[in-house]
Coordinates of C-alpha atoms in Angstrom, one line a residue:
X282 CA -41.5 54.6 89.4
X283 CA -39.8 58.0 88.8
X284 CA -37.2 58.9 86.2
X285 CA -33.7 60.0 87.9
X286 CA -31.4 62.1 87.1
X287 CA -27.7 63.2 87.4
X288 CA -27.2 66.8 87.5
X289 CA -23.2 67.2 88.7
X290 CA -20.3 65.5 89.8
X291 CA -17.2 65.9 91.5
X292 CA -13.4 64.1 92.2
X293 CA -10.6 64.9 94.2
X294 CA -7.2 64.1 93.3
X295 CA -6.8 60.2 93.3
X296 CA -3.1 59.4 95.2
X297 CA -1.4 57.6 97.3
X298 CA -0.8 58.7 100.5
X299 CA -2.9 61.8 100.4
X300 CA -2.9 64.2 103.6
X301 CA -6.4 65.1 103.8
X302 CA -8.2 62.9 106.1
X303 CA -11.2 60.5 104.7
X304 CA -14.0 62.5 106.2
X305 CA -12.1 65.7 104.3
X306 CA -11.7 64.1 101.1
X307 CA -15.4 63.3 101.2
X308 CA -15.7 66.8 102.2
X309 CA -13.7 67.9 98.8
X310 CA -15.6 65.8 96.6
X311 CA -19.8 66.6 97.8
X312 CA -18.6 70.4 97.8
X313 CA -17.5 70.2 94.1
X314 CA -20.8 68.2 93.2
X315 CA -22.7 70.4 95.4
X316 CA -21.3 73.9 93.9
X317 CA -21.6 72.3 90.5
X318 CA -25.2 71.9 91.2
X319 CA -25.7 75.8 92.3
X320 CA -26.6 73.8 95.7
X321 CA -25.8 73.8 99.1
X322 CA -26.4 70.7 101.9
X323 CA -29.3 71.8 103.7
X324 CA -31.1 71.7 99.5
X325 CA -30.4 67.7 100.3
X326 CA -32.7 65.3 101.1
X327 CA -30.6 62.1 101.9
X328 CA -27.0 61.4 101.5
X329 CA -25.9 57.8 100.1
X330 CA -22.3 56.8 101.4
X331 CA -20.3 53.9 100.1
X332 CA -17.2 52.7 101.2
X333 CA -15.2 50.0 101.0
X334 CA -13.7 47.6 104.3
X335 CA -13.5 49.6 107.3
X336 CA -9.6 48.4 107.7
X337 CA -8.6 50.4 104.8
X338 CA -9.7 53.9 107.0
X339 CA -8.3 52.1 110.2
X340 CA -11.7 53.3 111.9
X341 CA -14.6 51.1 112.7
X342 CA -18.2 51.9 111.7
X343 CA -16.9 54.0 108.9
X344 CA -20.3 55.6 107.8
X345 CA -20.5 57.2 110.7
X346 CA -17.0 58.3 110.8
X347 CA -17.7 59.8 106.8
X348 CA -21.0 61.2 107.7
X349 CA -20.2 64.9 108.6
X350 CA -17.6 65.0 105.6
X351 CA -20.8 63.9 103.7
X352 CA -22.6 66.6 104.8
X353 CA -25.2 63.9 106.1
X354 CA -25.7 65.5 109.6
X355 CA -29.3 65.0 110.3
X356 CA -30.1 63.5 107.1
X357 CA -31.4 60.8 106.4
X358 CA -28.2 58.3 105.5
X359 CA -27.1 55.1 104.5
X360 CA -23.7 53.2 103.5
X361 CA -23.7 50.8 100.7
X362 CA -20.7 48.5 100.2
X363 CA -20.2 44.8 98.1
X364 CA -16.8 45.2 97.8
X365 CA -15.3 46.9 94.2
X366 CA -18.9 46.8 92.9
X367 CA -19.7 49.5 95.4
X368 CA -19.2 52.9 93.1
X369 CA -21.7 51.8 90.5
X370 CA -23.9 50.6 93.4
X371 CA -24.1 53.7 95.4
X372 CA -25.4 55.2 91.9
X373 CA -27.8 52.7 91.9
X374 CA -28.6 53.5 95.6
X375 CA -29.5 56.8 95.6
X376 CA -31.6 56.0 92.3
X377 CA -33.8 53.9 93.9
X378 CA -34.0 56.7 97.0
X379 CA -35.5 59.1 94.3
X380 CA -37.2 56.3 91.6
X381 CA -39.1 55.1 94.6
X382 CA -40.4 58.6 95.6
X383 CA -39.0 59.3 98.9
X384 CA -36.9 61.7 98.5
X385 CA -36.3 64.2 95.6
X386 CA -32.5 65.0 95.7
X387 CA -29.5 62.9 96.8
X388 CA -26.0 63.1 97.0
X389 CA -23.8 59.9 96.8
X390 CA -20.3 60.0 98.3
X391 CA -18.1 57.4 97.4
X392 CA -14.2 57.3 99.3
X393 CA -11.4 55.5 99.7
X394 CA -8.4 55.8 101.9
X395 CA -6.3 52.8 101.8
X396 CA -2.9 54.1 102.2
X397 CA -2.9 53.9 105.8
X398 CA -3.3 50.1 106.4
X399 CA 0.6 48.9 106.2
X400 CA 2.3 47.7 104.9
X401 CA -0.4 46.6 102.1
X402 CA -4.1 46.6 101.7
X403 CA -3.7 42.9 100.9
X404 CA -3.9 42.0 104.7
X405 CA -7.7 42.9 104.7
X406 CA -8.4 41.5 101.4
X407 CA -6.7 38.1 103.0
X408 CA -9.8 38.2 105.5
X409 CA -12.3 37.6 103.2
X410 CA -11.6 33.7 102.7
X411 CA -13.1 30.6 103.9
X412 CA -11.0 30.7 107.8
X413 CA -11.6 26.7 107.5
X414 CA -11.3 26.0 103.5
X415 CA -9.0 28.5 102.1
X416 CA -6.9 30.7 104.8
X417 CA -4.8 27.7 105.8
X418 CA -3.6 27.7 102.2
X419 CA -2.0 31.5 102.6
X420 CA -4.1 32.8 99.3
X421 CA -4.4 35.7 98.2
X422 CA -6.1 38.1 95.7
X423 CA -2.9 38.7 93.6
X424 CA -2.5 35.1 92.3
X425 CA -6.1 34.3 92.3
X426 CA -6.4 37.3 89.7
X427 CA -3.2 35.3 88.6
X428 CA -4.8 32.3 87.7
X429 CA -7.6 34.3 86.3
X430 CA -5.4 35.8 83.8
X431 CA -4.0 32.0 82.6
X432 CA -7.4 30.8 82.1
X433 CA -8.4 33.6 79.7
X434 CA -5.4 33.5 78.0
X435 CA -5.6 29.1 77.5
X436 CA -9.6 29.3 77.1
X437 CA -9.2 31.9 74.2
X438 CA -5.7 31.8 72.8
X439 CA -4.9 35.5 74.3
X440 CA -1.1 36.5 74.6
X441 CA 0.4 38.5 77.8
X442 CA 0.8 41.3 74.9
X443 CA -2.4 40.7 74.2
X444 CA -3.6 41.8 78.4
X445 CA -0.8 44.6 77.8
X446 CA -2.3 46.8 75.6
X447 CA -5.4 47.7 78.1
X448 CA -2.2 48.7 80.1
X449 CA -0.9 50.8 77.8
X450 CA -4.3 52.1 76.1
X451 CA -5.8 52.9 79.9
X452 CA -2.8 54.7 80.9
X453 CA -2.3 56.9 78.1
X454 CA -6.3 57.6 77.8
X455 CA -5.6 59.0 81.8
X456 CA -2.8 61.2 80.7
X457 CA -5.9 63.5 79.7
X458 CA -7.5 63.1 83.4
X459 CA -7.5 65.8 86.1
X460 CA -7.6 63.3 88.9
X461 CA -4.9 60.5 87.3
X462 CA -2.9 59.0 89.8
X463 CA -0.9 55.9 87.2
X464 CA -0.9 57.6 84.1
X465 CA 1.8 57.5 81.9
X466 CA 3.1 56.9 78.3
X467 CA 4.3 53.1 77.9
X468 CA 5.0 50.6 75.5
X469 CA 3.9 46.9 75.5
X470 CA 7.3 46.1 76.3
X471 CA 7.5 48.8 79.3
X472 CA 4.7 46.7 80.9
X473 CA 5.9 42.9 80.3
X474 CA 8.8 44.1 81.5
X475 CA 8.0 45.4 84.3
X476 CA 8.2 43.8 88.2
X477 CA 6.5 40.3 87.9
X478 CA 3.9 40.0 90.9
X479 CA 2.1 36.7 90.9
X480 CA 2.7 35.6 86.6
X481 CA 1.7 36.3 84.3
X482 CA 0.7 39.3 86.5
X483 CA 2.9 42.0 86.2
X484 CA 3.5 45.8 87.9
X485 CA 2.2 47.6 85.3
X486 CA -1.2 45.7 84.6
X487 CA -2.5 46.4 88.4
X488 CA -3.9 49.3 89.4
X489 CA -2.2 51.0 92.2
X490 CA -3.3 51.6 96.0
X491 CA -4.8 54.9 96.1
X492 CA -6.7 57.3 98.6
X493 CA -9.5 59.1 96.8
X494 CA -13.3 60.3 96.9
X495 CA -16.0 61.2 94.1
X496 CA -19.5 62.2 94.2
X497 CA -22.9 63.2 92.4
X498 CA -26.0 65.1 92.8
X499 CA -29.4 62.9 91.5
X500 CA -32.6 64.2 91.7
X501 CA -36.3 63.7 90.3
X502 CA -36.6 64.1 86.2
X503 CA -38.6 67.4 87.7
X504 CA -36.5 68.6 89.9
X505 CA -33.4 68.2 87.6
X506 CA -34.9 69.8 85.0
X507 CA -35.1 73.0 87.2
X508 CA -31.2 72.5 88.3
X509 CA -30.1 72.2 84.8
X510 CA -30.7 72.3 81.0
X511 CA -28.8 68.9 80.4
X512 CA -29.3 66.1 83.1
X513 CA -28.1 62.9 82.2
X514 CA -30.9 60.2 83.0
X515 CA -30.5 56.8 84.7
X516 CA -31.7 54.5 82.1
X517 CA -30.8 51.2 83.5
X518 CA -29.9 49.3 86.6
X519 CA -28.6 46.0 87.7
X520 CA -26.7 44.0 90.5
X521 CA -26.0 40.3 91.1
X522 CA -24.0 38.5 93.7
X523 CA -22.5 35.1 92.3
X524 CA -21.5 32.0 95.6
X525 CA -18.8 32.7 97.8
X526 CA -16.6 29.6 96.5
X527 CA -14.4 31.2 93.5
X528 CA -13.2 27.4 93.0
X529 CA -16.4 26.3 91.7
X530 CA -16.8 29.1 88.8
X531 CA -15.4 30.1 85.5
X532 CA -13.1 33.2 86.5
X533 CA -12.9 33.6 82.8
X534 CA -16.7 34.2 82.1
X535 CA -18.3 35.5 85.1
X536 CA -22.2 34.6 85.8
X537 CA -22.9 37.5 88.1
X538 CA -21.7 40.2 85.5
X539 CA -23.8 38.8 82.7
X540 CA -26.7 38.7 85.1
X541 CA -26.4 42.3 86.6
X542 CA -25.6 43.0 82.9
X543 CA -29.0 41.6 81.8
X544 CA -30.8 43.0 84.1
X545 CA -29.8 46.7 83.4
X546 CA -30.3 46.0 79.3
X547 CA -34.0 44.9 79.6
X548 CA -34.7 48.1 82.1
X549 CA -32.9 50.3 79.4
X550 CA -34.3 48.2 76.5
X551 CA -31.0 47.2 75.1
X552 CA -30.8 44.1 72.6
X553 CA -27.7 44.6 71.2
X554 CA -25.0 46.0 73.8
X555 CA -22.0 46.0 71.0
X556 CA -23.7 48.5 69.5
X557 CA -26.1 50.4 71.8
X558 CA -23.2 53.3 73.9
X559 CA -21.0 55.4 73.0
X560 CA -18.6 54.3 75.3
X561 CA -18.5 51.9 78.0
X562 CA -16.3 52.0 81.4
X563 CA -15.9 48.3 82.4
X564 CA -14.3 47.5 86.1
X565 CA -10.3 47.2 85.5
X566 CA -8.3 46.7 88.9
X567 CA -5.8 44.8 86.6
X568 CA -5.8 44.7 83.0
X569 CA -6.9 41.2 81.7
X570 CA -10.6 42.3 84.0
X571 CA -11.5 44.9 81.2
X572 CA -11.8 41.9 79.0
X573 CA -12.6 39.5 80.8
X574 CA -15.9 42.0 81.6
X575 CA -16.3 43.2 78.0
X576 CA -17.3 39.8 77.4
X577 CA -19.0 39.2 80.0
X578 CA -21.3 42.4 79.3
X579 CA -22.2 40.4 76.7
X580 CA -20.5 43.7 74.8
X581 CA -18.0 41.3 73.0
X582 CA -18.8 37.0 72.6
X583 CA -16.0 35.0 74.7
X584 CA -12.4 35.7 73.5
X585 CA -13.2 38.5 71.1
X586 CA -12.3 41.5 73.4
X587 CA -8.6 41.2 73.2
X588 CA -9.2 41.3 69.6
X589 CA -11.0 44.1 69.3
X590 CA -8.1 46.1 71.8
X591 CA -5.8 45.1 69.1
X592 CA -7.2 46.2 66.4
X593 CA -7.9 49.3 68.3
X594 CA -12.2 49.3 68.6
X595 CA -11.8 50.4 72.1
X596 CA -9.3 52.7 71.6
X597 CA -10.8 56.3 72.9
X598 CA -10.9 57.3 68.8
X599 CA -12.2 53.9 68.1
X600 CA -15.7 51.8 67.2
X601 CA -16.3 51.6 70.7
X602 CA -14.9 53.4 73.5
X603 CA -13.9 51.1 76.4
X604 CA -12.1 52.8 79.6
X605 CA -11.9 57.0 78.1
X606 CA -11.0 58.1 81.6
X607 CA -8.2 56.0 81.7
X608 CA -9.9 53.3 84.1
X609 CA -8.2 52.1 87.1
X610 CA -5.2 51.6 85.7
X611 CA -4.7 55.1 84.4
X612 CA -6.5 57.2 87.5
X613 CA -6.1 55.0 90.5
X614 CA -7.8 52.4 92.7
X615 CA -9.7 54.6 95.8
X616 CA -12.0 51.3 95.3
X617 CA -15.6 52.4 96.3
X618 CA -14.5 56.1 94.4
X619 CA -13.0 54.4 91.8
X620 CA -16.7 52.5 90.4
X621 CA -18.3 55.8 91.4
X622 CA -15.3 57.5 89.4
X623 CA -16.3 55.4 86.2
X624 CA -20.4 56.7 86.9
X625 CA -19.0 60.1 86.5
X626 CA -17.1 59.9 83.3
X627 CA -19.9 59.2 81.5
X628 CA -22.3 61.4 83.0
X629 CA -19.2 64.0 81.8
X630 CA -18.8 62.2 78.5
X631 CA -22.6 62.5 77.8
X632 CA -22.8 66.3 79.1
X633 CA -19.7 66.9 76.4
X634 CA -17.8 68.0 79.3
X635 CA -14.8 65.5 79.1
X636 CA -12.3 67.7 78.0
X637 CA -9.3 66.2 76.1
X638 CA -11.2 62.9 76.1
X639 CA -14.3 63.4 75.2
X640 CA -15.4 60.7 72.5
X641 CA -18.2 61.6 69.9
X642 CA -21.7 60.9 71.0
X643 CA -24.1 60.1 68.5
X644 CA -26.6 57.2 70.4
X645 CA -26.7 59.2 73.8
X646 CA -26.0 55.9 76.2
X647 CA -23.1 55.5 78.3
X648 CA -22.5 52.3 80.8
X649 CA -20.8 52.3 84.3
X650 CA -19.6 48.5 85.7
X651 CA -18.1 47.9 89.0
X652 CA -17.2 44.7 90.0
X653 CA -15.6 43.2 93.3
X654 CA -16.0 41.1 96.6
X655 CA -14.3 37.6 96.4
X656 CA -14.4 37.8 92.3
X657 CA -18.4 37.2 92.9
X658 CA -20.4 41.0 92.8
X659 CA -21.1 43.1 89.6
X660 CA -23.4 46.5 89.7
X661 CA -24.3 48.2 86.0
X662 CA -25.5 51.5 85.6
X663 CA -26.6 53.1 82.2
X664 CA -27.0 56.4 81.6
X665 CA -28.2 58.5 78.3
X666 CA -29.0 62.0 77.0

């Protein structure tokens, strides 16, 4: 199996409501990563594409409809998508097309555009449910993540101030990001008291509906070498799919995580995650997640995550690093770009190209999660000097 690299990376702006179209916004993001690259598209060998529900676009077959703005035209070309896990997975996608030896260079496209379903992306999220079991009940994601929230906070003795500072320390770390879309300077109070959506969950600890698209070039440990002095290898993989019935699991611990977790650590020959990276970007559509995944990682043991964000280890000047970009809390919610978006920090973090919030690097090893689907798919990339 052949080592893969990254060699560049490019964002657009994540917003809501953006003008450009989702084929341009792909467009925006695979010419940044391309130019960063000294590359152009016919120097491609295959394009990755991942995307999340073709209702957020309001277009069906949606890797098609991305494909030109991909610059995939007679390319080889395939769309990946499990749901929020899809950024990380897309990586881990167009590794595989190079580890495996078919192809020597790959760009991976990752966009979102879910401003246009109205009035609220939650209508296609509502579609995902048992149409016999759980649809008669009017669920939705918002209090599931709701319920989510109590059962941390009863299994391990976590406060709502407690989930509030990932708010707050996301936000702020995103104040530093070029393509922020929520960031902002707030308080624990600002957050509890802000508009309650499904409580405990409140405005200011979800991330926000955003349009957006990222991308990177990987290519062969050879051919990276020639396209630049500092690639930043894949050093681990994993993915794991957990049982459709969210009922039946512990929402406060998730199985799948760990196991996609696992897998990636033995492939990068990690024993002891708390103190292996530099940093590490866990998935954070709302804020309780980033713990609840720290621990599930395996980074921190069950209930000590919210302890370490109060006593500021994952604070972007702390122990360990945890969400430098600003997450998406801080930068937005494009939900394919955003896990992709999360794969780029720390391929930028590694490079020492992150700017105003670039963390020390001293063990050269970053990880990427994504997470998604009906609270039941996790992808984990690592990546290192």
């Amino acid at each position: 199996m052949r080592k893969v690299g990254i060699v560049s990376a490019g964002m657009t702006l994540f917003g809501r409501r953006l003008l450009e179209t989702s084929p341009e916004l792909c467009f925006e993001a695979a010419r940044a990563a391309l130019d960063g690259a000294g590359l152009e598209p016919k120097d491609i060998d295959a394009v990755v594409i991942g995307s999340a529900p073709d209702a957020f676009d309001g277009v069906h077959m949606k890797g098609e409809y991305l494909a030109e703005g991909c610059a995939a035209q007679l390319k080889p070309c395939s769309r990946v998508y499990v749901g929020g896990a899809t950024g990380v997975y897309a990586a881990i996608a167009g590794w595989w097309h190079i580890a495996s030896g078919l192809f020597d260079t790959v760009l991976v496209v990752c966009e979102e555009k879910m401003s246009p379903l109205q009035p609220h992306p939650q209508l296609a999220f509502w579609t995902i449910f048992d149409y016999a079991l759980e649809r008669p009940l009017g669920i939705n994601l918002l209090w599931i993540f709701s319920l989510q929230m109590t059962q941390y906070m009863h299994n391990f003795g976590a406060s709502e101030e407690d989930i509030a500072l990932v708010s707050v320390k996301n936000k702020r770390n995103a104040l530093d990001h070029p393509s922020a879309q929520a960031a902002e300077q707030v308080t624990v109070q600002d957050v509890l008291a802000s508009e309650p959506i499904c409580l405990p969950v409140r405005r200011l600890m979800v991330s926000p509906v955003s349009d957006g698209a990222a991308a990177l070039v990987m290519a062969s440990e050879e051919r990276a070498r020639r396209l630049t002095d500092a690639p930043v290898m894949v050093k681990g993989a994993g993915w794991c799919v957990d049982d459709q019935f969210w009922t039946a699991r512990d929402l406060a611990h998730q199985r799948h995580t760990r196991e996609a977790a696992q897998m990636a650590y033995r492939m990068a020959k990690v024993d002891e995650p708390r103190r292996a990276f530099d940093l590490v970007e866990p998935y954070d559509p709302f804020a309780h997640l980033e713990l609840v995944n720290l621990e599930s990682l395996g980074i921190f043991g069950k209930g000590e995550a919210y302890k370490a964000t109060r006593e500021g280890v994952t604070a972007r000047q702390g122990e360990l690093p945890s969400s430098p970009s600003g997450g998406l809390l801080g930068v937005g919610n494009p939900i394919a770009a955003a896990g992709l978006m999360k794969v780029i920090e720390c391929f930028w973090q590694l490079r020492g190209e992150a700017g105003a919030r670039q963390v020390p690097i001293e063990k050269g090893l970053a990880l990427a999660h994504s997470w998604g689907d009906l609270l039941q798919a996790s992808t984990v990339i690592i990546l290192g000097t």
